[in-house]
């Protein structure tokens, strides 16, 4: 209850300030110059149960024909299904197209230099369908590699060797696999043989072939009382095995999923594409990232503002990304939250990926509100937005 009161107090202060700004401005905007990036779990749903505030929020975001009044992208770190399946899961809220859903692996569409080459894919779910949907023409699963080179996986002693040899030009890590020991062994084999598994290791082959990884979450919350290992934990295992064997750091060609800047840049690209499709002439100036997690949603939004753009998404980028933290997700409602969030974060163990620096300033939200409905109200006031 104390936590809920804290959220409401912060929301009241924000609301009061924005009411002054709103009422003192003579200009009311009827076309959007901003877009929403909504996290899903903890913001719109808890597990499979919709959060009540989500339905009221989306009634404000669509017109009488069910069309969005502002560009909206749903950003999730999930990566074990196709975009359409995730869009279907949100259909209880409103009609959502797969083009509005961004999975952790969605930015892989940009890596076209790997699409025509043979790539090894690791994870679970419909991996081949996901990889082909992203543009990869020759994806090979760990199971297929295991069948081609059974002697590499000593867990199964009954398979006979197969003399087929493939060369792998890159490794794509979609998510945590089911059989970690097999995936760890065969990925190491591919990295230490420059893509020729079955050949002897050559430690001098460094840097290794490219590795692209999606979803760096160390842990995730399921039905159990304690968090479960996520793909980030699998990556920690892979990185430490590689370094123990070679004495060198495993390097990534790209890291995708919140809080990576590439994820927010690609989400901004999708926002602009929506605005162009609707023929909204106003340039998109501000993104509002609405989430429930300081270490992913807030960190990523702030990182967007701290980094330069270095890829084809750089043109016409939004000027800023503002984070809006909701109180319906990962926070424990019985935990007292101090006014200075930095004190808690500084003392906590950093669960972010090895390649992300820890900076207390990156986990400071711009706004804290009770729920997603309050987040929509706040943004509409900040933007003086009153659609017809």
Short mmCIF file of C-alpha atoms in Angstrom, two decimals:
data_model
loop_
_atom_site.label_atom_id
_atom_site.label_comp_id
_atom_site.label_asym_id
_atom_site.label_seq_id
_atom_site.Cartn_x
_atom_site.Cartn_y
_atom_site.Cartn_z
CA UNK A 1 0.00 0.00 0.00
CA UNK A 2 2.88 2.34 0.79
CA UNK A 3 4.30 1.66 -2.66
CA UNK A 4 0.99 2.32 -4.38
CA UNK A 5 0.66 5.60 -2.50
CA UNK A 6 4.19 6.51 -3.61
CA UNK A 7 3.29 5.91 -7.25
CA UNK A 8 0.11 7.93 -6.91
CA UNK A 9 2.00 10.77 -5.23
CA UNK A 10 4.59 10.88 -8.03
CA UNK A 11 1.76 10.74 -10.57
CA UNK A 12 -0.11 13.59 -8.87
CA UNK A 13 2.98 15.79 -8.95
CA UNK A 14 3.59 15.02 -12.66
CA UNK A 15 -0.07 15.55 -13.45
CA UNK A 16 -0.16 18.89 -11.66
CA UNK A 17 2.89 20.16 -13.51
CA UNK A 18 1.63 19.01 -16.90
CA UNK A 19 -1.84 20.52 -16.24
CA UNK A 20 -0.16 23.90 -15.78
CA UNK A 21 1.80 23.44 -18.98
CA UNK A 22 -1.25 22.22 -20.86
CA UNK A 23 -3.56 24.97 -19.73
CA UNK A 24 -0.99 27.70 -20.33
CA UNK A 25 -0.36 26.69 -23.92
CA UNK A 26 -2.49 28.10 -26.72
CA UNK A 27 -1.56 25.43 -29.24
CA UNK A 28 -3.38 22.12 -29.27
CA UNK A 29 -1.95 19.40 -31.51
CA UNK A 30 -4.34 17.26 -33.55
CA UNK A 31 -1.59 15.35 -35.40
CA UNK A 32 0.98 13.32 -33.46
CA UNK A 33 4.64 14.31 -33.33
CA UNK A 34 5.35 11.45 -30.94
CA UNK A 35 4.99 7.69 -30.66
CA UNK A 36 4.51 5.04 -27.99
CA UNK A 37 6.79 2.06 -27.30
CA UNK A 38 4.81 -0.25 -25.02
CA UNK A 39 6.31 -3.11 -23.10
CA UNK A 40 3.85 -6.01 -22.89
CA UNK A 41 4.23 -8.12 -19.76
CA UNK A 42 3.71 -6.08 -16.60
CA UNK A 43 2.26 -3.18 -18.59
CA UNK A 44 -0.57 -4.68 -20.68
CA UNK A 45 -0.79 -8.20 -19.26
CA UNK A 46 0.37 -10.26 -16.30
CA UNK A 47 1.03 -13.72 -17.74
CA UNK A 48 -2.12 -14.33 -19.79
CA UNK A 49 -4.32 -11.98 -17.77
CA UNK A 50 -4.96 -8.47 -19.15
CA UNK A 51 -4.25 -5.59 -16.79
CA UNK A 52 -7.56 -3.65 -16.45
CA UNK A 53 -5.93 -0.27 -17.11
CA UNK A 54 -4.75 -1.48 -20.51
CA UNK A 55 -8.25 -1.64 -21.97
CA UNK A 56 -9.14 1.87 -20.86
CA UNK A 57 -5.80 3.14 -22.15
CA UNK A 58 -6.36 1.72 -25.61
CA UNK A 59 -9.84 3.16 -25.84
CA UNK A 60 -8.06 6.53 -25.79
CA UNK A 61 -5.52 5.49 -28.43
CA UNK A 62 -7.93 4.50 -31.21
CA UNK A 63 -10.70 6.29 -33.10
CA UNK A 64 -14.22 5.06 -33.76
CA UNK A 65 -12.95 2.97 -36.69
CA UNK A 66 -10.41 1.22 -34.48
CA UNK A 67 -7.45 3.04 -36.06
CA UNK A 68 -4.61 4.23 -33.86
CA UNK A 69 -4.49 7.97 -33.28
CA UNK A 70 -0.73 7.86 -32.73
CA UNK A 71 2.00 5.47 -33.93
CA UNK A 72 2.39 2.55 -31.51
CA UNK A 73 4.92 -0.30 -31.32
CA UNK A 74 4.81 -3.15 -28.82
CA UNK A 75 8.36 -4.04 -27.78
CA UNK A 76 9.04 -7.36 -26.07
CA UNK A 77 12.20 -9.29 -25.28
CA UNK A 78 10.44 -12.54 -26.15
CA UNK A 79 12.00 -14.30 -29.10
CA UNK A 80 10.65 -17.84 -29.26
CA UNK A 81 7.69 -17.16 -31.55
CA UNK A 82 6.70 -15.27 -34.68
CA UNK A 83 5.42 -11.70 -34.54
CA UNK A 84 1.95 -12.76 -35.64
CA UNK A 85 1.55 -15.11 -32.68
CA UNK A 86 2.44 -12.31 -30.27
CA UNK A 87 -0.01 -9.98 -32.06
CA UNK A 88 -2.72 -12.65 -31.73
CA UNK A 89 -2.02 -12.88 -28.00
CA UNK A 90 -2.82 -9.17 -27.69
CA UNK A 91 -6.02 -9.39 -29.74
CA UNK A 92 -8.13 -9.33 -26.55
CA UNK A 93 -7.15 -5.67 -26.18
CA UNK A 94 -7.66 -4.51 -29.76
CA UNK A 95 -6.76 -5.38 -33.31
CA UNK A 96 -2.97 -5.30 -33.63
CA UNK A 97 -1.02 -6.05 -36.78
CA UNK A 98 2.24 -7.95 -36.70
CA UNK A 99 3.96 -4.85 -38.08
CA UNK A 100 3.34 -3.19 -34.71
CA UNK A 101 5.01 -5.98 -32.76
CA UNK A 102 8.75 -5.95 -32.20
CA UNK A 103 10.37 -9.13 -30.89
CA UNK A 104 13.92 -9.23 -29.53
CA UNK A 105 15.07 -10.68 -32.86
CA UNK A 106 13.26 -8.17 -35.14
CA UNK A 107 16.38 -6.02 -35.86
CA UNK A 108 17.97 -9.08 -37.51
CA UNK A 109 16.05 -8.03 -40.62
CA UNK A 110 18.68 -5.34 -41.10
CA UNK A 111 21.62 -7.78 -41.15
CA UNK A 112 21.15 -8.65 -44.80
CA UNK A 113 24.82 -9.49 -45.33
CA UNK A 114 24.16 -12.74 -43.43
CA UNK A 115 20.80 -13.60 -44.96
CA UNK A 116 22.19 -15.54 -47.93
CA UNK A 117 24.79 -17.44 -45.89
CA UNK A 118 24.58 -20.57 -43.81
CA UNK A 119 23.94 -19.58 -40.17
CA UNK A 120 23.71 -21.71 -37.06
CA UNK A 121 20.65 -20.85 -34.95
CA UNK A 122 20.21 -21.61 -31.26
CA UNK A 123 17.09 -21.41 -29.09
CA UNK A 124 13.71 -23.09 -28.95
CA UNK A 125 10.33 -22.81 -30.61
CA UNK A 126 9.85 -22.65 -34.42
CA UNK A 127 13.45 -21.51 -35.03
CA UNK A 128 13.53 -22.20 -38.77
CA UNK A 129 10.24 -20.37 -39.33
CA UNK A 130 11.46 -17.40 -37.28
CA UNK A 131 14.82 -17.25 -39.06
CA UNK A 132 13.25 -17.52 -42.53
CA UNK A 133 10.66 -14.86 -41.66
CA UNK A 134 13.57 -12.56 -40.76
CA UNK A 135 15.19 -13.17 -44.15
CA UNK A 136 17.71 -15.95 -43.47
CA UNK A 137 17.81 -18.35 -46.41
CA UNK A 138 20.04 -21.09 -44.98
CA UNK A 139 19.41 -21.43 -41.24
CA UNK A 140 20.65 -24.63 -39.59
CA UNK A 141 19.49 -25.67 -36.12
CA UNK A 142 21.68 -27.19 -33.43
CA UNK A 143 19.74 -30.44 -33.83
CA UNK A 144 20.58 -30.59 -37.53
CA UNK A 145 24.25 -29.93 -36.78
CA UNK A 146 24.16 -32.66 -34.16
CA UNK A 147 22.75 -35.11 -36.68
CA UNK A 148 25.47 -34.23 -39.20
CA UNK A 149 28.27 -34.49 -36.62
CA UNK A 150 27.09 -36.90 -33.91
CA UNK A 151 30.56 -37.39 -32.46
CA UNK A 152 30.58 -33.76 -31.37
CA UNK A 153 27.74 -34.38 -28.93
CA UNK A 154 28.95 -37.08 -26.56
CA UNK A 155 25.67 -37.07 -24.67
CA UNK A 156 24.33 -39.52 -27.27
CA UNK A 157 26.72 -42.41 -27.93
CA UNK A 158 24.45 -44.32 -30.29
CA UNK A 159 24.57 -42.19 -33.42
CA UNK A 160 27.02 -43.06 -36.17
CA UNK A 161 29.27 -40.39 -37.72
CA UNK A 162 28.12 -38.54 -40.79
CA UNK A 163 30.76 -37.31 -43.24
CA UNK A 164 28.77 -34.26 -44.38
CA UNK A 165 30.63 -31.02 -43.72
CA UNK A 166 29.05 -27.56 -43.70
CA UNK A 167 30.63 -24.20 -43.18
CA UNK A 168 28.84 -21.78 -40.88
CA UNK A 169 29.41 -18.08 -41.46
CA UNK A 170 27.71 -16.85 -38.28
CA UNK A 171 25.87 -17.92 -35.14
CA UNK A 172 22.50 -16.45 -34.16
CA UNK A 173 21.36 -16.88 -30.55
CA UNK A 174 17.58 -16.44 -30.48
CA UNK A 175 16.97 -17.52 -26.89
CA UNK A 176 17.73 -20.08 -24.22
CA UNK A 177 17.72 -23.65 -25.60
CA UNK A 178 16.26 -26.75 -23.97
CA UNK A 179 19.49 -28.80 -23.88
CA UNK A 180 22.11 -26.33 -22.73
CA UNK A 181 25.05 -28.74 -22.71
CA UNK A 182 24.53 -29.70 -26.37
CA UNK A 183 24.12 -26.12 -27.56
CA UNK A 184 27.11 -24.86 -25.56
CA UNK A 185 29.34 -27.66 -26.88
CA UNK A 186 28.39 -27.29 -30.54
CA UNK A 187 28.47 -23.47 -30.56
CA UNK A 188 31.98 -23.60 -29.08
CA UNK A 189 32.92 -26.14 -31.76
CA UNK A 190 31.72 -23.83 -34.52
CA UNK A 191 33.49 -20.79 -33.03
CA UNK A 192 36.83 -22.53 -32.48
CA UNK A 193 36.92 -24.09 -35.95
CA UNK A 194 35.97 -20.93 -37.88
CA UNK A 195 32.69 -22.49 -38.90
CA UNK A 196 33.95 -26.00 -39.72
CA UNK A 197 32.69 -28.17 -36.83
CA UNK A 198 34.47 -31.49 -36.64
CA UNK A 199 37.83 -29.96 -37.48
CA UNK A 200 40.49 -29.47 -34.78
CA UNK A 201 40.31 -26.34 -32.66
CA UNK A 202 42.46 -23.40 -33.79
CA UNK A 203 42.76 -20.85 -30.99
CA UNK A 204 44.58 -18.46 -33.28
CA UNK A 205 41.37 -17.96 -35.28
CA UNK A 206 40.42 -14.73 -33.55
CA UNK A 207 38.26 -12.83 -33.81
CA UNK A 208 35.87 -15.74 -34.30
CA UNK A 209 33.01 -15.86 -36.78
CA UNK A 210 30.21 -13.35 -36.05
CA UNK A 211 27.79 -13.99 -33.18
CA UNK A 212 24.45 -12.17 -33.06
CA UNK A 213 22.46 -12.48 -29.82
CA UNK A 214 18.85 -11.64 -28.96
CA UNK A 215 17.33 -11.15 -25.50
CA UNK A 216 19.94 -10.61 -22.78
CA UNK A 217 17.59 -11.05 -19.80
CA UNK A 218 19.50 -12.84 -17.05
CA UNK A 219 16.32 -14.15 -15.44
CA UNK A 220 12.59 -14.07 -15.97
CA UNK A 221 9.53 -14.55 -13.81
CA UNK A 222 7.26 -17.56 -14.32
CA UNK A 223 4.88 -19.43 -12.00
CA UNK A 224 7.69 -20.38 -9.59
CA UNK A 225 8.30 -18.29 -6.48
CA UNK A 226 11.84 -17.42 -7.61
CA UNK A 227 13.06 -16.15 -11.01
CA UNK A 228 14.12 -18.69 -13.67
CA UNK A 229 17.28 -18.61 -15.80
CA UNK A 230 16.88 -16.57 -18.97
CA UNK A 231 18.88 -16.35 -22.18
CA UNK A 232 21.27 -13.94 -20.50
CA UNK A 233 22.32 -16.76 -18.17
CA UNK A 234 22.99 -19.02 -21.14
CA UNK A 235 25.11 -16.25 -22.66
CA UNK A 236 27.09 -15.93 -19.41
CA UNK A 237 27.85 -19.67 -19.63
CA UNK A 238 28.91 -19.42 -23.27
CA UNK A 239 31.10 -16.35 -22.66
CA UNK A 240 32.88 -17.92 -19.69
CA UNK A 241 33.47 -21.28 -21.39
CA UNK A 242 34.92 -19.51 -24.43
CA UNK A 243 37.21 -17.37 -22.28
CA UNK A 244 38.30 -20.32 -20.13
CA UNK A 245 39.33 -22.26 -23.23
CA UNK A 246 40.91 -19.45 -25.25
CA UNK A 247 41.81 -16.77 -22.69
CA UNK A 248 39.96 -14.25 -24.87
CA UNK A 249 36.58 -12.55 -24.71
CA UNK A 250 33.69 -13.78 -26.79
CA UNK A 251 32.69 -10.90 -29.05
CA UNK A 252 29.25 -10.05 -30.40
CA UNK A 253 28.53 -8.61 -33.80
CA UNK A 254 25.27 -7.29 -32.36
CA UNK A 255 23.20 -7.48 -29.18
CA UNK A 256 19.45 -7.15 -29.59
CA UNK A 257 16.50 -6.87 -27.24
CA UNK A 258 15.97 -4.28 -24.53
CA UNK A 259 17.96 -2.35 -23.39
CA UNK A 260 20.20 -2.33 -26.49
CA UNK A 261 20.23 0.91 -28.47
CA UNK A 262 19.75 -1.09 -31.69
CA UNK A 263 16.37 -2.27 -30.41
CA UNK A 264 15.17 1.26 -29.68
CA UNK A 265 16.51 2.53 -33.00
CA UNK A 266 14.65 -0.18 -34.88
CA UNK A 267 11.49 0.51 -32.87
CA UNK A 268 11.79 4.18 -33.81
CA UNK A 269 12.10 3.15 -37.46
CA UNK A 270 8.82 1.20 -37.13
CA UNK A 271 7.17 4.24 -35.54
CA UNK A 272 8.21 6.44 -38.47
CA UNK A 273 6.98 3.81 -40.95
CA UNK A 274 3.55 3.84 -39.30
CA UNK A 275 3.40 7.62 -39.41
CA UNK A 276 4.32 7.60 -43.11
CA UNK A 277 1.68 4.97 -43.88
CA UNK A 278 -0.97 7.10 -42.20
CA UNK A 279 0.36 10.18 -44.03
CA UNK A 280 0.93 12.11 -40.84
CA UNK A 281 3.14 15.00 -41.92
CA UNK A 282 4.42 15.96 -38.49
CA UNK A 283 7.97 14.66 -37.89
CA UNK A 284 8.23 12.26 -34.97
CA UNK A 285 10.16 14.20 -32.33
CA UNK A 286 9.68 12.16 -29.15
CA UNK A 287 9.31 8.50 -28.26
CA UNK A 288 7.63 7.50 -25.00
CA UNK A 289 8.82 4.12 -23.73
CA UNK A 290 6.23 2.76 -21.29
CA UNK A 291 7.52 -0.15 -19.21
CA UNK A 292 7.75 -1.72 -15.77
CA UNK A 293 11.46 -2.52 -15.54
CA UNK A 294 14.24 -0.08 -14.66
CA UNK A 295 17.01 -2.31 -16.04
CA UNK A 296 15.45 -2.82 -19.47
CA UNK A 297 12.71 -0.32 -20.34
CA UNK A 298 14.15 2.71 -18.56
CA UNK A 299 17.83 1.86 -19.19
CA UNK A 300 17.16 1.38 -22.91
CA UNK A 301 15.20 4.61 -23.27
CA UNK A 302 17.98 6.58 -21.59
CA UNK A 303 20.65 4.79 -23.62
CA UNK A 304 18.87 5.93 -26.79
CA UNK A 305 19.53 9.51 -25.73
CA UNK A 306 23.20 8.89 -24.87
CA UNK A 307 24.43 7.22 -28.05
CA UNK A 308 25.13 8.30 -31.60
CA UNK A 309 23.54 6.46 -34.51
CA UNK A 310 25.82 4.33 -36.62
CA UNK A 311 23.60 2.45 -39.09
CA UNK A 312 21.03 2.90 -41.85
CA UNK A 313 18.38 3.89 -39.31
CA UNK A 314 20.17 7.14 -38.54
CA UNK A 315 18.26 9.39 -40.95
CA UNK A 316 15.33 11.36 -39.54
CA UNK A 317 15.71 9.87 -36.06
CA UNK A 318 13.50 11.09 -33.22
CA UNK A 319 15.23 13.70 -31.09
CA UNK A 320 14.63 11.99 -27.75
CA UNK A 321 13.12 9.04 -25.92
CA UNK A 322 11.31 9.57 -22.62
CA UNK A 323 10.75 6.73 -20.14
CA UNK A 324 7.46 6.26 -18.30
CA UNK A 325 7.62 3.67 -15.52
CA UNK A 326 4.38 1.95 -14.49
CA UNK A 327 3.73 0.28 -11.14
CA UNK A 328 1.84 -2.80 -12.36
CA UNK A 329 4.77 -5.08 -13.16
CA UNK A 330 8.06 -6.17 -11.66
CA UNK A 331 7.89 -3.98 -8.57
CA UNK A 332 6.87 -5.60 -5.31
CA UNK A 333 3.89 -3.51 -4.13
CA UNK A 334 4.90 -4.13 -0.50
CA UNK A 335 8.39 -2.72 -0.97
CA UNK A 336 9.06 0.85 0.04
CA UNK A 337 10.67 2.82 -2.75
CA UNK A 338 12.87 5.76 -1.69
CA UNK A 339 12.50 9.11 -3.40
CA UNK A 340 16.09 8.81 -4.64
CA UNK A 341 15.95 5.71 -6.86
CA UNK A 342 19.74 5.87 -7.38
CA UNK A 343 20.40 4.80 -3.79
CA UNK A 344 18.65 1.47 -4.32
CA UNK A 345 20.11 0.84 -7.76
CA UNK A 346 23.69 1.62 -6.74
CA UNK A 347 23.55 -0.91 -3.93
CA UNK A 348 21.96 -3.62 -6.08
CA UNK A 349 23.80 -6.24 -8.12
CA UNK A 350 23.81 -5.24 -11.78
CA UNK A 351 22.03 -7.94 -13.80
CA UNK A 352 22.71 -6.33 -17.15
CA UNK A 353 24.87 -7.87 -19.85
CA UNK A 354 28.66 -7.87 -19.65
CA UNK A 355 28.95 -5.35 -22.50
CA UNK A 356 26.64 -2.77 -20.90
CA UNK A 357 28.16 -0.34 -18.44
CA UNK A 358 26.33 0.38 -15.21
CA UNK A 359 25.38 4.01 -14.70
CA UNK A 360 22.78 4.98 -12.07
CA UNK A 361 21.67 7.82 -14.33
CA UNK A 362 20.55 5.35 -16.99
CA UNK A 363 17.98 3.78 -14.66
CA UNK A 364 16.31 7.07 -13.67
CA UNK A 365 12.80 7.21 -15.21
CA UNK A 366 11.49 10.49 -16.57
CA UNK A 367 8.05 9.81 -15.12
CA UNK A 368 6.47 7.31 -12.71
CA UNK A 369 2.73 6.59 -12.98
CA UNK A 370 0.39 3.98 -11.48
CA UNK A 371 -0.48 2.18 -14.74
CA UNK A 372 -0.57 2.36 -18.52
CA UNK A 373 -3.83 4.33 -18.56
CA UNK A 374 -2.19 7.04 -16.47
CA UNK A 375 0.82 6.89 -18.81
CA UNK A 376 -1.35 7.66 -21.85
CA UNK A 377 -3.04 10.56 -20.03
CA UNK A 378 0.33 11.96 -19.03
CA UNK A 379 1.79 11.81 -22.54
CA UNK A 380 -1.30 13.37 -24.12
CA UNK A 381 -0.95 16.27 -21.68
CA UNK A 382 2.78 16.64 -22.22
CA UNK A 383 2.19 16.78 -25.97
CA UNK A 384 -0.96 18.97 -25.80
CA UNK A 385 -2.50 16.26 -27.94
CA UNK A 386 -6.23 16.46 -28.62
CA UNK A 387 -7.12 14.45 -31.74
CA UNK A 388 -10.39 15.11 -33.58
#
